[in-house]
Every structure is written in C-alpha cells, then in structure tokens.
Coordinates of C-alpha atoms and ligand atoms in Angstrom, one line a residue:
X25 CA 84.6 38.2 65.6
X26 CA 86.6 41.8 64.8
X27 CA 90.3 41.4 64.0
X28 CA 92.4 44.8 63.6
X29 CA 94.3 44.4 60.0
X30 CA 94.4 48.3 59.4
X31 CA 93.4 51.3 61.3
X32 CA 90.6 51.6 59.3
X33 CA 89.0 48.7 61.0
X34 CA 87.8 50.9 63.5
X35 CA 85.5 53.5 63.0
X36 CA 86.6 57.1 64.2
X37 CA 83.8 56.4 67.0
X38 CA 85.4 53.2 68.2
X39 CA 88.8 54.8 67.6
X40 CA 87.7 57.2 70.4
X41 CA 86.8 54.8 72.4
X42 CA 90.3 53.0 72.6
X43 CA 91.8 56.7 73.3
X44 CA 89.5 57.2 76.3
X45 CA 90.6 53.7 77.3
X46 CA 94.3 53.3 77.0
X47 CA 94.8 56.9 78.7
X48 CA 92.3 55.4 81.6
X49 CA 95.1 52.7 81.3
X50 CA 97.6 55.3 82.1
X51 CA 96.2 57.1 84.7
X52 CA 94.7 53.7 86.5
X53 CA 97.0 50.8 85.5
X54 CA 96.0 48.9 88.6
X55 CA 92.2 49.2 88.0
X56 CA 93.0 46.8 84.8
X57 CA 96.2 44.8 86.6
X58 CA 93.8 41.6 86.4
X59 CA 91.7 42.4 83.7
X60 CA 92.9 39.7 81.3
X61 CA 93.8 36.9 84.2
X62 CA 94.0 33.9 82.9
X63 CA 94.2 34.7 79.2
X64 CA 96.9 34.0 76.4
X65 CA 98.2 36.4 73.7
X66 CA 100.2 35.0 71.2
X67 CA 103.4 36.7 69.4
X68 CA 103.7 34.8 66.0
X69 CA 106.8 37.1 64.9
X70 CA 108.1 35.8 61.4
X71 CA 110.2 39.0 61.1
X72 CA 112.2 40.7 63.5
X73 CA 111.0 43.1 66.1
X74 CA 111.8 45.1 69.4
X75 CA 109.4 47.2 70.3
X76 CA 106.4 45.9 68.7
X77 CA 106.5 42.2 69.6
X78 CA 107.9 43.4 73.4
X79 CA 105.0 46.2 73.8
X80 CA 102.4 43.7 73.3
X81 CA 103.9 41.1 75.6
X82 CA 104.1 43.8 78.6
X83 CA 100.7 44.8 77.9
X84 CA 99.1 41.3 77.8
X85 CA 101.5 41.1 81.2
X86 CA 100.2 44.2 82.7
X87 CA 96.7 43.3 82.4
X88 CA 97.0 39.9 84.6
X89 CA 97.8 37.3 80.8
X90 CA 100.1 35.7 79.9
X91 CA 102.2 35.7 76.6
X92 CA 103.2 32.3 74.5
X93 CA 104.6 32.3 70.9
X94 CA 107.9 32.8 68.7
X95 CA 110.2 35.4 67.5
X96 CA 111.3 34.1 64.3
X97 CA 110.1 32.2 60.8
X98 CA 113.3 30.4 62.0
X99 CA 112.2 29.2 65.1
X100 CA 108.6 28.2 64.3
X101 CA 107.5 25.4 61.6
X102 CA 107.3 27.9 58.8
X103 CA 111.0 26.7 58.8
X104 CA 109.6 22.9 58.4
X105 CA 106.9 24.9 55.4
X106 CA 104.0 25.1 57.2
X107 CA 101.4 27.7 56.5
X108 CA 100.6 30.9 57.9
X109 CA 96.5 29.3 57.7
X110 CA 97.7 26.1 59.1
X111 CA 99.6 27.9 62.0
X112 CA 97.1 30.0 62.9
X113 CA 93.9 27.2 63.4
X114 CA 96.8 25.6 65.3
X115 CA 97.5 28.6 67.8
X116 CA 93.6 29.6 67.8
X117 CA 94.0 26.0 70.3
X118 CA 96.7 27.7 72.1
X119 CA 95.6 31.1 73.2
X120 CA 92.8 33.7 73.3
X121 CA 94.3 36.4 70.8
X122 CA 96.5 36.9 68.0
X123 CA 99.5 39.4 67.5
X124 CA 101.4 38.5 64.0
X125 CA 104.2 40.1 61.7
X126 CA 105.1 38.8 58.9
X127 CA 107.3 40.0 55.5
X128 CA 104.5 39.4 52.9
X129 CA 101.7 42.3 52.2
X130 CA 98.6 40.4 52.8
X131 CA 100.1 37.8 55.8
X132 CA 98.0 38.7 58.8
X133 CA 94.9 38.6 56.4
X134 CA 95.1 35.3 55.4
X135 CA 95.5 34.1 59.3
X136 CA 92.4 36.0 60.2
X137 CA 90.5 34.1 57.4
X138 CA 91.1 31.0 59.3
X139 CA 91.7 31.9 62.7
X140 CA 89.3 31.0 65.8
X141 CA 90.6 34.1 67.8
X142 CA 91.0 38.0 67.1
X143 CA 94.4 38.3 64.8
X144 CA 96.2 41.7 65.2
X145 CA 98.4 42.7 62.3
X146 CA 101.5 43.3 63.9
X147 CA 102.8 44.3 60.7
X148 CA 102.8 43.0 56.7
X149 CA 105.9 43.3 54.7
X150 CA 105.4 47.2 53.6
X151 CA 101.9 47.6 53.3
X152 CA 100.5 48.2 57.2
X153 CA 100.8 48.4 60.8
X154 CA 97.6 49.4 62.5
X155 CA 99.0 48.9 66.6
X156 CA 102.0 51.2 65.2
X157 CA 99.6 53.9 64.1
X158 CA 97.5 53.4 67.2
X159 CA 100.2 54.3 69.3
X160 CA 101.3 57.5 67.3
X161 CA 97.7 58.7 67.4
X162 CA 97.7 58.4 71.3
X163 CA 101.1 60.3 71.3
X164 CA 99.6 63.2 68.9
X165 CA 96.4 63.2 70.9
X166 CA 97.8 63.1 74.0
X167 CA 101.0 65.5 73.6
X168 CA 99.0 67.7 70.8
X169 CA 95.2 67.8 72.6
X170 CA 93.8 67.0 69.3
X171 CA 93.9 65.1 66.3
X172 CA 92.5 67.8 63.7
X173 CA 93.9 70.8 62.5
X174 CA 97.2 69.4 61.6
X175 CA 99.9 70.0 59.3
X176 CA 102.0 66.8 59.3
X177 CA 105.3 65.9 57.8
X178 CA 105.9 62.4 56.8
X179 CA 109.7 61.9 56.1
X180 CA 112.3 59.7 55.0
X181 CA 111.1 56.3 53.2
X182 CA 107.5 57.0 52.1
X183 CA 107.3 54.0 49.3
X184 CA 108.2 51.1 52.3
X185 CA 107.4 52.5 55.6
X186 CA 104.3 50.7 56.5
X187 CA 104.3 52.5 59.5
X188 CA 103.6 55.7 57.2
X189 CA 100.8 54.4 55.1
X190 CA 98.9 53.6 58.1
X191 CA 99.1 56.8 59.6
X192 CA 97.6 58.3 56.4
X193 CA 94.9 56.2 56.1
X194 CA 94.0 56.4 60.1
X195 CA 94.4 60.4 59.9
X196 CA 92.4 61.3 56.5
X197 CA 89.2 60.7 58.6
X198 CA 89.9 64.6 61.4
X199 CA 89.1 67.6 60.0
X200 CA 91.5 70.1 58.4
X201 CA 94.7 67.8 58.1
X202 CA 97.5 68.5 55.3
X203 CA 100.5 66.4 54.9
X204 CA 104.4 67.1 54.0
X205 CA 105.6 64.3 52.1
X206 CA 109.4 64.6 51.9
X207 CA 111.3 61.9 51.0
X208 CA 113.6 61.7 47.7
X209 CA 112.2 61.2 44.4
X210 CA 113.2 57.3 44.5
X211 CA 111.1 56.6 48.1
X212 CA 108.1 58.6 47.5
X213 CA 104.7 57.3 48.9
X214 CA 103.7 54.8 46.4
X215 CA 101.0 55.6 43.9
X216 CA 98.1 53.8 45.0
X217 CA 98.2 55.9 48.1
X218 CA 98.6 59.4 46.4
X219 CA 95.8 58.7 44.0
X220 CA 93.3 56.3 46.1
X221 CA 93.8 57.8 49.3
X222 CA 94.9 61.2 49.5
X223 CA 93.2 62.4 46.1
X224 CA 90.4 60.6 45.9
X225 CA 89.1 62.0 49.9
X226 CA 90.6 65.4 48.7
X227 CA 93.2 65.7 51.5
X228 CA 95.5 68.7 51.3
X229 CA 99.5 67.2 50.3
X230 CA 102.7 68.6 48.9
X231 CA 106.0 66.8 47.7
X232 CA 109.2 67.7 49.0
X233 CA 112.6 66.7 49.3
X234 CA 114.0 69.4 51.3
X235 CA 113.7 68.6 54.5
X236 CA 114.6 72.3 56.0
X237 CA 111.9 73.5 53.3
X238 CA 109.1 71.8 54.9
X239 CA 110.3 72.6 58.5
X240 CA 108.6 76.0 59.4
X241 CA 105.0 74.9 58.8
X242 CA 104.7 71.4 60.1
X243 CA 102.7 71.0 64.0
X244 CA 104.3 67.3 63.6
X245 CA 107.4 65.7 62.0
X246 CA 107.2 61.9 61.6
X247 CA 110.5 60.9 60.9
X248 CA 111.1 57.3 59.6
X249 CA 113.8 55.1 58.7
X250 CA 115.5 53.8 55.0
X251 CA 113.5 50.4 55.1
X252 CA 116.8 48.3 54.6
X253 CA 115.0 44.9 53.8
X254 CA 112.7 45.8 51.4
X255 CA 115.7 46.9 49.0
X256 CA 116.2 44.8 46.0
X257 CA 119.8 45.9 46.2
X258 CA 122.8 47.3 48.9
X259 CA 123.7 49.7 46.4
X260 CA 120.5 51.9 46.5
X261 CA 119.9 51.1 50.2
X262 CA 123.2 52.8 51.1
X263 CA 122.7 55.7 48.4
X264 CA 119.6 56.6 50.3
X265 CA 119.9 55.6 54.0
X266 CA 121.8 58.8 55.5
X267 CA 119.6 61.1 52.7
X268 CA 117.8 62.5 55.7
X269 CA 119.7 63.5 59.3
X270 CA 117.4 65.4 61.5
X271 CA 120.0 67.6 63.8
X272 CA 119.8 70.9 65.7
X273 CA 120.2 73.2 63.7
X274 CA 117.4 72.0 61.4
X275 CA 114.9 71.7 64.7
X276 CA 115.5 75.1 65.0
X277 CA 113.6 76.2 62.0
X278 CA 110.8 74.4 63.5
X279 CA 107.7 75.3 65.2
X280 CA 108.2 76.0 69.3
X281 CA 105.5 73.3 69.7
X282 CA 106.4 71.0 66.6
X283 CA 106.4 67.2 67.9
X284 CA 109.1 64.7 66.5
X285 CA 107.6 61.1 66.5
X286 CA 109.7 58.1 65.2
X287 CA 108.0 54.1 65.2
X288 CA 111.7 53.6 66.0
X289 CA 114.3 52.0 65.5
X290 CA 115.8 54.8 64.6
X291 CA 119.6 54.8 62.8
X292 CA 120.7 57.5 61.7
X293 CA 118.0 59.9 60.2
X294 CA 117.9 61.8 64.0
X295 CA 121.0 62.9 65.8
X296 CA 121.2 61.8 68.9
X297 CA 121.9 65.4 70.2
X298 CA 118.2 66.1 68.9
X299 CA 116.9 63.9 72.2
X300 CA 117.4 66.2 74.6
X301 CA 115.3 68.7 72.7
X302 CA 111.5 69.0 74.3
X303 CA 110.0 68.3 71.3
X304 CA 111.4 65.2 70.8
X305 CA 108.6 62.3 71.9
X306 CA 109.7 59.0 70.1
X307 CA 110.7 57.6 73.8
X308 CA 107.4 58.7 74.8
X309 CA 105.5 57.3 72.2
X310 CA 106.9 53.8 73.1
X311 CA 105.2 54.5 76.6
X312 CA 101.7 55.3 74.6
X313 CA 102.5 51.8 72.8
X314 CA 102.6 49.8 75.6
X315 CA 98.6 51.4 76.9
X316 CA 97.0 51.5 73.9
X317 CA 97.9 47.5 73.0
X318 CA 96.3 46.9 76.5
X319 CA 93.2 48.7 75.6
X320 CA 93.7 47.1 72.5
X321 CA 93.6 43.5 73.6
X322 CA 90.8 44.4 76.0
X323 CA 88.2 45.8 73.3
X324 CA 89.3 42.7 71.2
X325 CA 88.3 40.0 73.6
X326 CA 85.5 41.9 74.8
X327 CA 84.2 41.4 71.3
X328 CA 85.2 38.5 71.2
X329 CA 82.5 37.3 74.2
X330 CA 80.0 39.4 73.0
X331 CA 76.7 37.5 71.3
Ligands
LIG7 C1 108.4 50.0 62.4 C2 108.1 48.7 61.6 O1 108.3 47.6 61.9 O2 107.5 49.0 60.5 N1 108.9 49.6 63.6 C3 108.1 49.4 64.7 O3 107.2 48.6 64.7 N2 108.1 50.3 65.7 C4 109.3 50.9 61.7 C5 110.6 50.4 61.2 O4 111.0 49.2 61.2 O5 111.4 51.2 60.6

C-alpha cells in the first residue's frame, strides 16, 4: 500500500500522471462526481488548518465520499495521551484513507507504519507538506505551461516553512531550474537542505536578502509567511514577521509574466493592493488544491485495490 509522506514519493512519471488527472478533474468534475461513493477520508488535524484540512474535505465531497475526523489534538484522545500509532490502527477501522497534520517532524510517518489505509501527510511540524506542493506544481504548470526552465524565488521564512522544503525537493527533478532564496540571515533554508539537496544534485541557487534584488530575474515568486509557532521566542518572531511586505511598487520590478504564489495564510508579507495585480495567483492556487487532492485520493485508493 503507497502513502504520500513527501513529494518525492512519486516518481516524476507518476507525478505526471496526477497532473493529467486533476486538470481532467477540472475540465470534467462531473465525470468523477461519484467516483469515490461510498468511501471515507479521514481529517486527523492535531494542528490548525484552513485550507488544507477544508480542501481535502471538498475533494473527498466532490468525488461522491464522505469526510469523518477531528480538527484539533484538543478534541481527539491525544488529549487523553493516546498515540499517533494507536489512533491511526483505530481510524484504519473507520475510513478508507488518511489525511493527517501534526506539529512533530516525523508524525505522519509513524501513522503510516501502522496504518491499514493510505496516510497522506497533511503536514509535519516544519519538515514537509507534499498535497501543499502538489497544489503549487499544478498552479505553475497550469498558469506557466511548464515545469522546467524556471528561475524561482523562495521568500520569507526558508528555515520553518515546510511548505518551502517541499517545493525544493519536488522541483530539483525538471530540467534547467535555479532558485532565489531570500529570506534574512536568521530564516535561511536550513542546512541539510542546502548541502543534501541543492548541492549534492548540483541545482543552480543564490542567497539574498533583498527582496527588490532578486525581483527582475525570477519567472516565479513564492512568498511565504514568518512561521509564528515554530519560534522559541515572541521577541524574534516579531523582529522578523513584517521583514518582507510584497507591495506595488516592488511587483513592478518584476517580470510581465512573473507569478506570485502563496500556500496562504497570508499576513502581512503581500499587500493587499498586490491582489488585484494579474500576476497574483495565490486565490487560484487554492482552486488547483482542491483538484489535485481529488486526483490525489483517487490514485491512492486505486492502489490501494490493486493486487
Ligand atoms: C502552510 C502550512 O501549513 O505549512 N499552509 C497551508 O497548508 N496552506 C503555510 C503556512 O502555514 O504558512
């Protein structure tokens, strides 16, 4: 049974695969309305979410299933000290597929160790969030036509965002792709990503903290928020959090075609003037979430009943 703990579950063949899918899923929602009648996903959320725990419950919806589970550690029995392994045989009794987040690196892991079902890692303190980078690759291949040739700038908190490290990982495998990273010195992408990742496969990257420096050359600018809760203390968080405001006038040193993408929720690291602006696709992207979970859960259980 395949789970999907980090984008690099998938080959670049199967990848391609769920692309061709979830933007069938666009163009024919009602040729898949019933395709997952009679199934159960369930959201096991011990951190909170919008988007991400809400996306996967309208896709299970849109394809005909049906959606059980919690929204907080609070509400479940981790409150009562249960285990994430002991949940998870529990809810593999429940329903036919996984979707968990969790605030420990490693969470979603552990439940597919013991799980009966396909787990999806909805999320694992700061270490990954494969559905999150699903849906930005759908955005940039959908919006951009392509996923090569791309110079890409990663910005804002590089040592936390999850979201981030994901992206890298999922985009080192298309030709000709060289990264931005632009974050202060304090939230720069953490070392084992730099020297294991981007070194080691010999992937074109520079270090900025100018965000108006990087500007000019990038085809797309991921902008991501100060991770609040993985601060050890208030004091740095709020010396960093408005380090980075993305407004008009810095846009306009940007490519004509340039994308802005954002995993959301945003605060205040894009002006709210900038949404207007045509290149401005973080509203779209949630749209791209919400298809490529449903072609998501489909490969999933597919698998699932294959021999
Ligand atoms: C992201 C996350 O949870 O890592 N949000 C999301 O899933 N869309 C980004 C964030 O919280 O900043």
């Amino acid at each position: 049974m395949r789970h999907m703990m980090s984008p690099l579950d998938l080959t670049v063949e199967e990848l391609d695969d769920l692309l061709h899918l979830a933007s069938d899923i666009e163009k024919n929602p009602d040729k898949y309305a019933h395709a997952c009648d009679r199934k159960k996903l369930a959201t096991c959320f011990y951190e909170p979410s919008t988007r991400t725990r809400l996306s996967f419950e309208a896709a299970m919806q849109n394809l005909g299933g049906s959606v059980l589970g919690f929204s907080s550690a609070d509400s479940s029995s981790a409150a009562k000290g249960e285990s994430v392994s002991d949940t998870i045989r529990v809810i593999s009794c429940y329903a036919d597929i996984c979707a968990i987040r969790h605030p420990k690196e490693g969470a979603a892991l552990v439940a597919s160790s013991k799980s009966g079902i396909p787990v999806i890692n909805a999320g694992d303190g700061g270490h990954q969030h494969p559905t999150q980078t699903l849906t930005d690759l759908m955005t940039i291949h959908s919006l951009k036509g392509r996923l090569s040739d791309l110079t890409i700038g990663l910005c804002g908190d590089l040592k936390f965002g999850r979201t981030v490290h994901s992206l890298i990982h999922a985009l080192i495998r298309y030709p000709n792709i060289k990264f931005v990273l632009i974050s202060p010195e304090e939230l720069r992408i953490p070392s084992y990503i730099r020297q294991d990742v981007l070194e080691k496969h010999k992937i074109p990257f520079v270090e900025m903290e100018r965000l108006e420096d990087a500007m000019p050359d990038l085809d797309i600018l991921y902008m991501t928020r100060v991770q609040k809760e993985r601060f050890f203390n208030e004091e740095d968080y709020v010396r960093m959090k408005d380090f980075y405001i993305l407004t008009k006038e810095k846009l306009a040193l940007a490519k004509e075609d340039m994308l802005v993408l954002h995993p959301l929720p945003r605060v205040n690291e894009i002006s709210v003037e900038v949404d207007d602006d045509p290149r401005a696709v973080y509203f779209k992207q949630v749209q791209y979430g919400v298809y490529i979970r449903m072609a998501l859960i489909l490969t999933l259980l597919k698998w699932k009943e294959e021999p």
